[in-house]
PDB file of C-alpha atoms in Angstrom:
ATOM      1  CA  MET A   1      28.849   4.627  39.981  1.00  0.00           C
ATOM      2  CA  ALA A   2      29.142   5.945  36.436  1.00  0.00           C
ATOM      3  CA  VAL A   3      30.317   2.551  35.184  1.00  0.00           C
ATOM      4  CA  LYS A   4      27.273   0.803  36.692  1.00  0.00           C
ATOM      5  CA  ALA A   5      24.959   3.333  35.036  1.00  0.00           C
ATOM      6  CA  LYS A   6      26.576   2.708  31.643  1.00  0.00           C
ATOM      7  CA  VAL A   7      26.218  -1.046  32.117  1.00  0.00           C
ATOM      8  CA  ARG A   8      22.537  -0.645  33.050  1.00  0.00           C
ATOM      9  CA  LYS A   9      21.914   1.543  29.988  1.00  0.00           C
ATOM     10  CA  ALA A  10      23.655  -0.953  27.722  1.00  0.00           C
ATOM     11  CA  LYS A  11      21.579  -3.800  29.158  1.00  0.00           C
ATOM     12  CA  ALA A  12      18.402  -1.763  28.775  1.00  0.00           C
ATOM     13  CA  ARG A  13      19.243  -1.109  25.097  1.00  0.00           C
ATOM     14  CA  LYS A  14      19.827  -4.821  24.522  1.00  0.00           C
ATOM     15  CA  VAL A  15      16.520  -5.724  26.148  1.00  0.00           C
ATOM     16  CA  ALA A  16      14.642  -3.084  24.151  1.00  0.00           C
ATOM     17  CA  LYS A  17      16.269  -4.182  20.902  1.00  0.00           C
ATOM     18  CA  LYS A  18      15.462  -7.829  21.587  1.00  0.00           C
ATOM     19  CA  ALA A  19      11.855  -6.982  22.496  1.00  0.00           C
ATOM     20  CA  ALA A  20      11.391  -4.977  19.289  1.00  0.00           C
ATOM     21  CA  GLY A  21      12.731  -7.830  17.196  1.00  0.00           C
ATOM     22  CA  SER A  22      13.170  -7.620  13.480  1.00  0.00           C
ATOM     23  CA  LYS A  23      10.626  -7.768  10.700  1.00  0.00           C
ATOM     24  CA  PRO A  24       9.615 -11.317   9.905  1.00  0.00           C
ATOM     25  CA  ALA A  25      10.901 -12.663   6.624  1.00  0.00           C
ATOM     26  CA  ARG A  26       8.434 -12.593   3.797  1.00  0.00           C
ATOM     27  CA  PRO A  27       7.385 -16.005   2.598  1.00  0.00           C
ATOM     28  CA  GLY A  28       9.038 -17.356  -0.532  1.00  0.00           C
ATOM     29  CA  ALA A  29       5.717 -17.848  -2.302  1.00  0.00           C
ATOM     30  CA  THR A  30       4.763 -16.216  -5.575  1.00  0.00           C
ATOM     31  CA  HIS A  31       2.673 -13.591  -3.767  1.00  0.00           C
ATOM     32  CA  VAL A  32       3.449 -11.368  -0.794  1.00  0.00           C
ATOM     33  CA  ASP A  33       1.368  -9.060   1.365  1.00  0.00           C
ATOM     34  CA  PHE A  34       2.176  -5.451   0.526  1.00  0.00           C
ATOM     35  CA  GLY A  35       0.618  -2.471   2.261  1.00  0.00           C
ATOM     36  CA  LEU A  36      -1.715  -0.165   0.375  1.00  0.00           C
ATOM     37  CA  HIS A  37       0.012   2.841   1.917  1.00  0.00           C
ATOM     38  CA  GLY A  38       3.382   1.599   0.681  1.00  0.00           C
ATOM     39  CA  LEU A  39       2.064   0.972  -2.806  1.00  0.00           C
ATOM     40  CA  GLY A  40       0.422   4.392  -2.837  1.00  0.00           C
ATOM     41  CA  LYS A  41       3.663   6.047  -1.740  1.00  0.00           C
ATOM     42  CA  ILE A  42       5.608   4.346  -4.517  1.00  0.00           C
ATOM     43  CA  MET A  43       3.046   5.227  -7.178  1.00  0.00           C
ATOM     44  CA  ARG A  44       2.846   8.881  -6.032  1.00  0.00           C
ATOM     45  CA  ALA A  45       6.644   9.203  -6.167  1.00  0.00           C
ATOM     46  CA  VAL A  46       6.779   7.686  -9.662  1.00  0.00           C
ATOM     47  CA  HIS A  47       3.979  10.011 -10.808  1.00  0.00           C
ATOM     48  CA  GLU A  48       5.575  13.118  -9.254  1.00  0.00           C
ATOM     49  CA  ALA A  49       8.885  12.232 -10.934  1.00  0.00           C
ATOM     50  CA  GLY A  50       7.082  12.053 -14.279  1.00  0.00           C
ATOM     51  CA  LEU A  51       8.037   8.407 -14.750  1.00  0.00           C
ATOM     52  CA  THR A  52       4.599   6.775 -14.988  1.00  0.00           C
ATOM     53  CA  GLY A  53       5.011   5.936 -18.689  1.00  0.00           C
ATOM     54  CA  GLU A  54       8.433   4.416 -18.105  1.00  0.00           C
ATOM     55  CA  LEU A  55       7.081   2.302 -15.243  1.00  0.00           C
ATOM     56  CA  ASP A  56       4.207   1.130 -17.439  1.00  0.00           C
ATOM     57  CA  ASN A  57       6.671   0.095 -20.153  1.00  0.00           C
ATOM     58  CA  HIS A  58       8.938  -1.601 -17.633  1.00  0.00           C
ATOM     59  CA  LEU A  59       6.123  -3.621 -16.057  1.00  0.00           C
ATOM     60  CA  GLY A  60       4.160  -4.464 -19.169  1.00  0.00           C
ATOM     61  CA  LYS A  61       0.376  -4.788 -19.158  1.00  0.00           C
ATOM     62  CA  SER A  62       0.190  -8.099 -17.304  1.00  0.00           C
ATOM     63  CA  LYS A  63       2.191  -6.832 -14.309  1.00  0.00           C
ATOM     64  CA  GLN A  64       0.283  -3.607 -13.732  1.00  0.00           C
ATOM     65  CA  PHE A  65      -2.423  -5.229 -11.627  1.00  0.00           C
ATOM     66  CA  ALA A  66      -2.306  -6.286  -7.992  1.00  0.00           C
ATOM     67  CA  LYS A  67      -4.392  -9.007  -6.399  1.00  0.00           C
ATOM     68  CA  VAL A  68      -6.431  -7.534  -3.577  1.00  0.00           C
ATOM     69  CA  SER A  69      -8.962  -9.446  -1.540  1.00  0.00           C
ATOM     70  CA  ARG A  70     -12.585  -8.756  -2.390  1.00  0.00           C
ATOM     71  CA  LYS A  71     -13.199  -7.964   1.298  1.00  0.00           C
ATOM     72  CA  THR A  72     -10.499  -5.265   1.253  1.00  0.00           C
ATOM     73  CA  LEU A  73     -11.915  -3.696  -1.907  1.00  0.00           C
ATOM     74  CA  THR A  74     -15.414  -3.743  -0.448  1.00  0.00           C
ATOM     75  CA  GLU A  75     -14.167  -2.048   2.727  1.00  0.00           C
ATOM     76  CA  ILE A  76     -12.322   0.596   0.677  1.00  0.00           C
ATOM     77  CA  LYS A  77     -15.456   1.222  -1.381  1.00  0.00           C
ATOM     78  CA  THR A  78     -17.593   1.495   1.769  1.00  0.00           C
ATOM     79  CA  PHE A  79     -15.125   3.960   3.306  1.00  0.00           C
ATOM     80  CA  VAL A  80     -14.949   6.115   0.172  1.00  0.00           C
ATOM     81  CA  ASN A  81     -18.746   6.128  -0.186  1.00  0.00           C
ATOM     82  CA  SER A  82     -19.133   7.279   3.418  1.00  0.00           C
ATOM     83  CA  LYS A  83     -16.905  10.373   3.100  1.00  0.00           C
ATOM     84  CA  GLU A  84     -18.286  13.570   1.601  1.00  0.00           C
ATOM     85  CA  LYS A  85     -14.755  14.759   0.775  1.00  0.00           C
ATOM     86  CA  LEU A  86     -14.368  11.712  -1.476  1.00  0.00           C
ATOM     87  CA  SER A  87     -17.679  12.065  -3.307  1.00  0.00           C
ATOM     88  CA  ASP A  88     -16.022  12.525  -6.727  1.00  0.00           C
ATOM     89  CA  LEU A  89     -13.955   9.391  -6.215  1.00  0.00           C
ATOM     90  CA  ALA A  90     -17.026   7.510  -4.957  1.00  0.00           C
ATOM     91  CA  LYS A  91     -18.890   8.435  -8.119  1.00  0.00           C
ATOM     92  CA  GLU A  92     -15.975   7.241 -10.257  1.00  0.00           C
ATOM     93  CA  ILE A  93     -15.672   3.985  -8.289  1.00  0.00           C
ATOM     94  CA  ASN A  94     -19.387   3.293  -8.699  1.00  0.00           C
ATOM     95  CA  GLU A  95     -19.887   4.450 -12.294  1.00  0.00           C
ATOM     96  CA  CYS A  96     -16.559   3.977 -14.061  1.00  0.00           C
ATOM     97  CA  ASP A  97     -17.028   2.595 -17.573  1.00  0.00           C
ATOM     98  CA  CYS A  98     -13.397   2.139 -18.597  1.00  0.00           C
ATOM     99  CA  PRO A  99     -12.243  -1.152 -20.116  1.00  0.00           C
ATOM    100  CA  ALA A 100     -11.072  -3.934 -17.805  1.00  0.00           C
ATOM    101  CA  TRP A 101      -7.491  -3.697 -19.110  1.00  0.00           C
ATOM    102  CA  ASP A 102      -7.142  -0.016 -18.079  1.00  0.00           C
ATOM    103  CA  THR A 103      -4.615   0.081 -15.202  1.00  0.00           C
ATOM    104  CA  GLY A 104      -5.972   3.449 -14.056  1.00  0.00           C
ATOM    105  CA  CYS A 105      -9.499   2.118 -13.602  1.00  0.00           C
ATOM    106  CA  VAL A 106     -10.940   2.534 -10.096  1.00  0.00           C
ATOM    107  CA  TYR A 107     -14.242   0.720 -10.599  1.00  0.00           C
ATOM    108  CA  ILE A 108     -15.013  -1.578  -7.673  1.00  0.00           C
ATOM    109  CA  PRO A 109     -17.922  -3.917  -8.395  1.00  0.00           C
ATOM    110  CA  GLY A 110     -20.507  -4.829  -5.807  1.00  0.00           C
TER     111      GLY A 110
END
């Protein structure tokens, strides 16, 4: 009986693994979808390690910006504006007057 149970467990693991599948390959285009949470996690870790300046130098000005859909930015702005706990950020998003080349700028138009 113990052998049959092991075989059933092994089969169940195979089925579960197959059902879960693997992550789909990212397309080979010049742009990829990258999660905001993932980007935030990376940037927080770089900041906490005190390496923000080194990252800026490594990337250069032209590579410090990400393309984000206007719809996503509008939804982020709407969310931030609707939360009292984020009122300082909402004010900055709505009234920021930094230059367009500033990579730390959080102004979201519209």
